[in-house]
CSV table of C-alpha atoms in Angstrom, one decimal:
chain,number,residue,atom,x,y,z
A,1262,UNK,CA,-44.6,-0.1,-6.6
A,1263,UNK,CA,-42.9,-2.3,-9.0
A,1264,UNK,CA,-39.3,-3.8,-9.2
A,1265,UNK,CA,-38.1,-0.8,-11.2
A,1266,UNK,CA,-39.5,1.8,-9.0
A,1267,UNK,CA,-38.0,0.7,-5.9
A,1268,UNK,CA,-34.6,0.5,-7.4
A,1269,UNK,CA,-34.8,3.6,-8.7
A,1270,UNK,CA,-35.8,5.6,-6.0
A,1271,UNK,CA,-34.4,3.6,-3.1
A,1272,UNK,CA,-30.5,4.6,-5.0
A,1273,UNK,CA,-31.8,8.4,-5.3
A,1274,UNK,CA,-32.3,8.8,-1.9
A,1275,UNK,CA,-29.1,7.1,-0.9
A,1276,UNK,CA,-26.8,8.9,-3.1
A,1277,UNK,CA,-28.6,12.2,-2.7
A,1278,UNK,CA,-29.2,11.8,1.0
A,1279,UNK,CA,-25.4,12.7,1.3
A,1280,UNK,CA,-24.3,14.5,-1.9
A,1281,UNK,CA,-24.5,17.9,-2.2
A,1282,UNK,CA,-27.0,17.9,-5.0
A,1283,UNK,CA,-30.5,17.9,-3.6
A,1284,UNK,CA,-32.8,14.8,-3.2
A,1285,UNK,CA,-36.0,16.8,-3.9
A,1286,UNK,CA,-34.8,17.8,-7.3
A,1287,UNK,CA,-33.9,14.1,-8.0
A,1288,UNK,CA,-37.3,12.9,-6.7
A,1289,UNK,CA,-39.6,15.0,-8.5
A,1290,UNK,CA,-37.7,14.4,-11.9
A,1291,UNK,CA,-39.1,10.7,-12.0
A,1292,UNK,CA,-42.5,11.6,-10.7
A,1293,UNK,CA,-42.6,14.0,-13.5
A,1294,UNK,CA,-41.2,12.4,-16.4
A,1295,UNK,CA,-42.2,8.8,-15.8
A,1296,UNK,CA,-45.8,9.7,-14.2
A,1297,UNK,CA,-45.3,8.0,-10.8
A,1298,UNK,CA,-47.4,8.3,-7.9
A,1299,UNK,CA,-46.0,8.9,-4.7
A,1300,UNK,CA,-44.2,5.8,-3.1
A,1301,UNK,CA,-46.0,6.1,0.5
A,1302,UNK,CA,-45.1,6.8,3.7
A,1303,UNK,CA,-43.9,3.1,4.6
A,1304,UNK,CA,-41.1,3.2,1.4
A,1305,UNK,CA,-40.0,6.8,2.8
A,1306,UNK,CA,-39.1,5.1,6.5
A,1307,UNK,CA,-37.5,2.5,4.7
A,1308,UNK,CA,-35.3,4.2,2.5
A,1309,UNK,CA,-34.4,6.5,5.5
A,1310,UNK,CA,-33.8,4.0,7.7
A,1311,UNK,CA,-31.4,2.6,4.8
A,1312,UNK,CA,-29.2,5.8,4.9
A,1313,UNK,CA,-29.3,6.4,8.8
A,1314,UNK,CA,-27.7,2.7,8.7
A,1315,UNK,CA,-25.3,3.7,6.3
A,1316,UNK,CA,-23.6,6.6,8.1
A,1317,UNK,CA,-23.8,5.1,11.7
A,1318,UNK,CA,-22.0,2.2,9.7
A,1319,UNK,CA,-19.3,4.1,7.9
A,1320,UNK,CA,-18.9,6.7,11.1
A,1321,UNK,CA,-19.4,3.9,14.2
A,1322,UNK,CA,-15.6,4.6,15.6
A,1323,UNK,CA,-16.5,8.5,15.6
A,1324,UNK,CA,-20.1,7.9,17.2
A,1325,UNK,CA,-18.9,6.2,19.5
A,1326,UNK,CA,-16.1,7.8,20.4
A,1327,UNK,CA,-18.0,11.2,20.5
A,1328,UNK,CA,-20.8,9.7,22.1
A,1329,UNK,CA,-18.4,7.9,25.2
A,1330,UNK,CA,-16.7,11.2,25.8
A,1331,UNK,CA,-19.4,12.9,25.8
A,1332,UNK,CA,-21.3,11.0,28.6
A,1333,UNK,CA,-17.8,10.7,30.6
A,1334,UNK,CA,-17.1,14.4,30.0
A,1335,UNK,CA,-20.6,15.3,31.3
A,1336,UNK,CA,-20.4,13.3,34.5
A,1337,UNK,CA,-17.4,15.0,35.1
A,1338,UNK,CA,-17.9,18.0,34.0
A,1339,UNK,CA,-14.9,18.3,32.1
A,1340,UNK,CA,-14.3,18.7,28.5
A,1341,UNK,CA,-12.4,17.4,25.9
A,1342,UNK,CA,-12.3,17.8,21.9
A,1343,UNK,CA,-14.5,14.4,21.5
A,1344,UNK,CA,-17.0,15.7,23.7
A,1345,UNK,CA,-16.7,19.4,22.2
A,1346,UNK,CA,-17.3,17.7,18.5
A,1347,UNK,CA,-20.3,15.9,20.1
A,1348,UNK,CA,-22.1,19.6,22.0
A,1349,UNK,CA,-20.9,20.8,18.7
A,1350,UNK,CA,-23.0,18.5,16.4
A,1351,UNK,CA,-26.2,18.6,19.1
A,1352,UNK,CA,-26.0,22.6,19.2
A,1353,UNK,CA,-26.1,22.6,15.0
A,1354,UNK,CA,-29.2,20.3,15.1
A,1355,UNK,CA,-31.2,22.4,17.0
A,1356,UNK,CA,-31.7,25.3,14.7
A,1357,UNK,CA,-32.9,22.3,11.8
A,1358,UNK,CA,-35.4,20.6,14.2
A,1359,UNK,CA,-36.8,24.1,15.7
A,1360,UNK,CA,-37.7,25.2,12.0
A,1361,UNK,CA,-38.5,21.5,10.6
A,1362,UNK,CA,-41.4,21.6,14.0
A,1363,UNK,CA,-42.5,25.3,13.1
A,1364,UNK,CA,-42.1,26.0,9.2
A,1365,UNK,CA,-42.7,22.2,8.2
A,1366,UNK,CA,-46.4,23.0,7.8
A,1367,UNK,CA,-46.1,26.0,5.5
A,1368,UNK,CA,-43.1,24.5,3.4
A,1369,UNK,CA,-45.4,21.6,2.2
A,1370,UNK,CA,-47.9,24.1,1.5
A,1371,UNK,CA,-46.5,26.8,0.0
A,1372,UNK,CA,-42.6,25.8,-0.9
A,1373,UNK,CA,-42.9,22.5,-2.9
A,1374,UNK,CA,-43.4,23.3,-6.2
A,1375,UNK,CA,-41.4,22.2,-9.2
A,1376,UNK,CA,-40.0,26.0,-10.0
A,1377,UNK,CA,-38.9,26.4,-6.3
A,1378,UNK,CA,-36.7,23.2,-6.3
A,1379,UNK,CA,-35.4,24.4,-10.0
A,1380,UNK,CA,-34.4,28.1,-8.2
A,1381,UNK,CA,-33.0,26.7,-5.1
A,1382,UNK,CA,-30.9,24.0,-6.6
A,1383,UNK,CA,-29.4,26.3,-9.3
A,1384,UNK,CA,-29.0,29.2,-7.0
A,1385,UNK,CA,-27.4,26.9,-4.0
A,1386,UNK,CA,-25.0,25.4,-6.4
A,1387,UNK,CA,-23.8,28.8,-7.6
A,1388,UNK,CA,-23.4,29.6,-3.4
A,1389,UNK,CA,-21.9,25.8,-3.1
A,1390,UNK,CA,-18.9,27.0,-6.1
A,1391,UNK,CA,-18.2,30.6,-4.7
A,1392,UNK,CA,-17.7,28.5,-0.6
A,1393,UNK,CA,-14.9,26.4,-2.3
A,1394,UNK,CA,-13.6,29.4,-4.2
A,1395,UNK,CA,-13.6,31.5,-1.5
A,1396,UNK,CA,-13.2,29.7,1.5
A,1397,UNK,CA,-9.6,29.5,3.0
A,1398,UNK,CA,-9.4,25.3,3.3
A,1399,UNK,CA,-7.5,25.7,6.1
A,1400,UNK,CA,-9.0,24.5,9.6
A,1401,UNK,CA,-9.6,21.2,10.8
A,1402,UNK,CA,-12.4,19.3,12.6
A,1403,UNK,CA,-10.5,19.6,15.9
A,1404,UNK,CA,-10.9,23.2,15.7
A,1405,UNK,CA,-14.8,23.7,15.2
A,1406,UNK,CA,-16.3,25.6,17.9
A,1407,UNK,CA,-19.8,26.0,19.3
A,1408,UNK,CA,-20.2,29.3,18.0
A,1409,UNK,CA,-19.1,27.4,14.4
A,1410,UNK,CA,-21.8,24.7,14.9
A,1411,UNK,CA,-24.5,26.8,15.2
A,1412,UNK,CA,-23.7,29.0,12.4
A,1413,UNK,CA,-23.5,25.7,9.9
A,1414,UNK,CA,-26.7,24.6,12.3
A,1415,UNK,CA,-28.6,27.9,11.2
A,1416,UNK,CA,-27.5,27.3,7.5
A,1417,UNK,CA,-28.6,23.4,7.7
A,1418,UNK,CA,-32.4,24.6,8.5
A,1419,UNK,CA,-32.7,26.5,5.1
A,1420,UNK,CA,-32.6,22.8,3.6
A,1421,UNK,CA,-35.9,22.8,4.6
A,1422,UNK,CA,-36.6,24.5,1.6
A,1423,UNK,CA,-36.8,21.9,-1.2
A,1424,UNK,CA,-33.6,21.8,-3.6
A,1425,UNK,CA,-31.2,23.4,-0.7
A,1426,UNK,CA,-29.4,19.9,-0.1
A,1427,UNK,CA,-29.0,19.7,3.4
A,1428,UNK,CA,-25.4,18.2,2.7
A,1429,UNK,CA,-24.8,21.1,0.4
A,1430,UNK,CA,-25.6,24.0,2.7
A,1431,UNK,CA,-23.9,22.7,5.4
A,1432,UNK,CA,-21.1,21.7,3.8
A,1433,UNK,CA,-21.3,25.4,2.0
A,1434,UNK,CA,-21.2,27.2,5.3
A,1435,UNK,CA,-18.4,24.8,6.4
A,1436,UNK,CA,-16.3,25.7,3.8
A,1437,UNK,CA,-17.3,29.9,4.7
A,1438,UNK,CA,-15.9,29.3,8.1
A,1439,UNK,CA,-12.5,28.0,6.5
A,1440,UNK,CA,-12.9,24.3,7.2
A,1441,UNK,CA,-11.3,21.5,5.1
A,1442,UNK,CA,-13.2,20.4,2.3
A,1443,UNK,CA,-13.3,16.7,3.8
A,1444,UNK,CA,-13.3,18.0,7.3
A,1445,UNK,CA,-16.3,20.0,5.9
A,1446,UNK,CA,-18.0,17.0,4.1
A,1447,UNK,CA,-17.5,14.5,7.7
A,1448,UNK,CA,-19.4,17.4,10.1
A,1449,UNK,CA,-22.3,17.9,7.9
A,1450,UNK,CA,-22.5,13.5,7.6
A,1451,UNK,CA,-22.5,13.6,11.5
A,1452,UNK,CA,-24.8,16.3,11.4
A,1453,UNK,CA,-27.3,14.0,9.2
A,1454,UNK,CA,-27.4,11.4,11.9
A,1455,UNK,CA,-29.1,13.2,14.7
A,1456,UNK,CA,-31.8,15.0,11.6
A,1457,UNK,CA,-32.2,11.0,10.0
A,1458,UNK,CA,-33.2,10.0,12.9
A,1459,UNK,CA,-35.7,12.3,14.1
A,1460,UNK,CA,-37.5,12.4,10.6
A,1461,UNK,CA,-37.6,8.5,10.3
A,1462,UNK,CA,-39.2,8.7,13.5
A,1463,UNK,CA,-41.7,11.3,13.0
A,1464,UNK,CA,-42.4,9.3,9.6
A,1465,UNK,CA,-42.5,5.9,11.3
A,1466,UNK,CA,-44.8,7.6,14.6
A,1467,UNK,CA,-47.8,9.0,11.1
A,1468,UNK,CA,-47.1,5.6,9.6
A,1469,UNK,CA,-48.3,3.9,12.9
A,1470,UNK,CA,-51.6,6.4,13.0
A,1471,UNK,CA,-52.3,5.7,9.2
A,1472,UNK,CA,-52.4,1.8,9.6
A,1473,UNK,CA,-53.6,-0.5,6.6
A,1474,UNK,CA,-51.6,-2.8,4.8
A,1475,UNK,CA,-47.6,-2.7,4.1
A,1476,UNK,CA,-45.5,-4.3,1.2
A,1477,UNK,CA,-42.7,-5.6,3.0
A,1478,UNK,CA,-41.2,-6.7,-0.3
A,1479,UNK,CA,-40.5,-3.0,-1.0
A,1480,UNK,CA,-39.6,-2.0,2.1
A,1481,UNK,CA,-37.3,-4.4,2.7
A,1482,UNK,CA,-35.5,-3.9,-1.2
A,1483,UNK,CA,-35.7,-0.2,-0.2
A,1484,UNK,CA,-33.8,-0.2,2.9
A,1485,UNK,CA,-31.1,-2.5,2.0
A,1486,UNK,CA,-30.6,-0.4,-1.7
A,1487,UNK,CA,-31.0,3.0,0.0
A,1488,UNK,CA,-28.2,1.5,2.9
A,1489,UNK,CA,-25.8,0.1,0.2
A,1490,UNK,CA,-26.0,3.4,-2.3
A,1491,UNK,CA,-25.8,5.7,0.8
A,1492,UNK,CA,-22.3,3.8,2.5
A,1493,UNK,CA,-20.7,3.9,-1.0
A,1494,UNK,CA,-22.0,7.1,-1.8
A,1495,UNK,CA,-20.0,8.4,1.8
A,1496,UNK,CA,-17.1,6.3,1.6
A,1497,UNK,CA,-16.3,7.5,-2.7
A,1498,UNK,CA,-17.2,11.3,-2.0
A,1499,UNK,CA,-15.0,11.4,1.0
A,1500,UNK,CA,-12.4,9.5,-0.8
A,1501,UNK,CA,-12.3,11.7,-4.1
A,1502,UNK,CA,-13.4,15.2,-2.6
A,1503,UNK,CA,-9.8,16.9,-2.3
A,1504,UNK,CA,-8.9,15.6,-5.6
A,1505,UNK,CA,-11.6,16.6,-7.5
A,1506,UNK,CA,-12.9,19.2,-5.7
A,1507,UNK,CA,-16.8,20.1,-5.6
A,1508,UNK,CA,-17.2,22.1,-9.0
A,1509,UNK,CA,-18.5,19.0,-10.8
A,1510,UNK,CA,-21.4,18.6,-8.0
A,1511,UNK,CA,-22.2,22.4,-8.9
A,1512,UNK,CA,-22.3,22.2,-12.5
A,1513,UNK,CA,-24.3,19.2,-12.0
A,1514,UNK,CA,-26.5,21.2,-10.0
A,1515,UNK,CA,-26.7,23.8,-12.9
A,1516,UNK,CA,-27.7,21.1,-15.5
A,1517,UNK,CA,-30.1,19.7,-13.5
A,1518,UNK,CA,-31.7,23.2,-12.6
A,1519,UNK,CA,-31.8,23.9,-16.1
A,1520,UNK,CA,-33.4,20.1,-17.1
A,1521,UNK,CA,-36.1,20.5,-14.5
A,1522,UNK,CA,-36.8,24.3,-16.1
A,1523,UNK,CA,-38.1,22.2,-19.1
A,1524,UNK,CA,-39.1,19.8,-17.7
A,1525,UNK,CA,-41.7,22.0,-15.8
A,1526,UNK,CA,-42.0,24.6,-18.8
């Protein structure tokens, strides 16, 4: 990989990692138009590794305070709203990690085609605008119960279909059940750290079996680009979200749908 290459694709994966806008649209689009070969298993852990940095970083006092209550509440057996937000984001991984273990196979097989990613990011931005339209904007984070988490869980493992955006469905289904739009955006981030971490490992575990020789020039310039795009990525969309709302990510979406449609034609 040269200089150019790494700096392109390390910032896609950090911006896309969190916007709602699909990272396998924006991956293909280079591959396609500039004729680039895939960037190897050992630049894919990096850049992951990059963004999993980046939201423990910009969420550390929630982690841990989630994390603290939950292992207090659990002893005791009591409960409290940290340590309901922290069942809350393990019960909406699960749905995620049971398909990405039984449907990963067949997705890469069958799902990962240029047209799919064109349908699902058009057709998930049009769902992404009618969630803000119609959603009531209403609830907060301190009122998200289990029975919420697992609906936005079961929505988060159709991002296994390329061009979903993980960060868009959930953040779609979010909005459905009448969440904020920022308290919307900050579950489905949390929700990203538990699904990061498990796919940088599975990545790192094949990386391991494969062997042979690593450019640590690239993965190092991957990781800390995909860790500084990612945090500023987090901190600007949170930071802008109620004022601009999410219709520019969906006709962003639309355009992009549309671009790849030629692209591909």
């Amino acid at each position: 990989m040269d200089l150019w290459q790494i700096i392109v694709l390390a910032i896609i994966q950090g911006l896309t990692e969190f916007l709602p806008i699909s990272s396998s649209a924006h991956l293909i689009l280079p591959s396609a138009v500039l004729n680039w070969q895939d960037q190897g298993l050992a630049f894919d852990v990096a850049v992951h590794v990059g963004s999993l940095c980046a939201v423990l970083s910009y969420f550390r006092q929630d982690v841990f305070r989630m994390g603290n209550a939950w292992v207090r509440d659990t002893a005791q057996r009591t409960v409290t709203e940290d340590s309901r937000l922290a069942w809350a984001v393990i019960l909406g991984t699960i749905p995620a990690g049971l398909a990405g273990l039984l449907l990963n196979d067949f997705v890469e097989d069958e799902l990962r085609s240029g047209w799919v990613i064109a349908a699902t990011t058009i057709g998930f931005g049009l769902l992404l605008w009618w969630s803000d339209a119609a959603g009531s904007r209403r609830r907060q984070l301190s009122s998200v119960t289990l029975r919420d988490a697992l609906l936005i869980g079961l929505a988060q493992a159709l991002a296994l279909i390329p061009g979903t955006s993980r960060s868009g469905i959930t953040i779609t289904a979010a909005l459905l059940l009448g969440l904020r739009r920022e308290d919307a955006a900050r579950f489905s981030f949390w929700l990203s750290i538990p699904l990061i971490t498990a796919a940088g490992a599975l990545k790192t575990l094949e990386l391991i079996e494969q062997g042979g020789a690593t450019d640590w020039h690239a993965i190092a310039s991957g990781t800390l680009l995909s860790f500084i795009s990612a945090l500023l990525c987090i901190h600007l969309f949170l930071r802008f979200l109620e004022r601009i709302g999410l219709m520019p990510y969906v006709i962003y979406r639309l355009a992009l749908g549309a671009l790849l449609i030629l692209v591909l034609w």
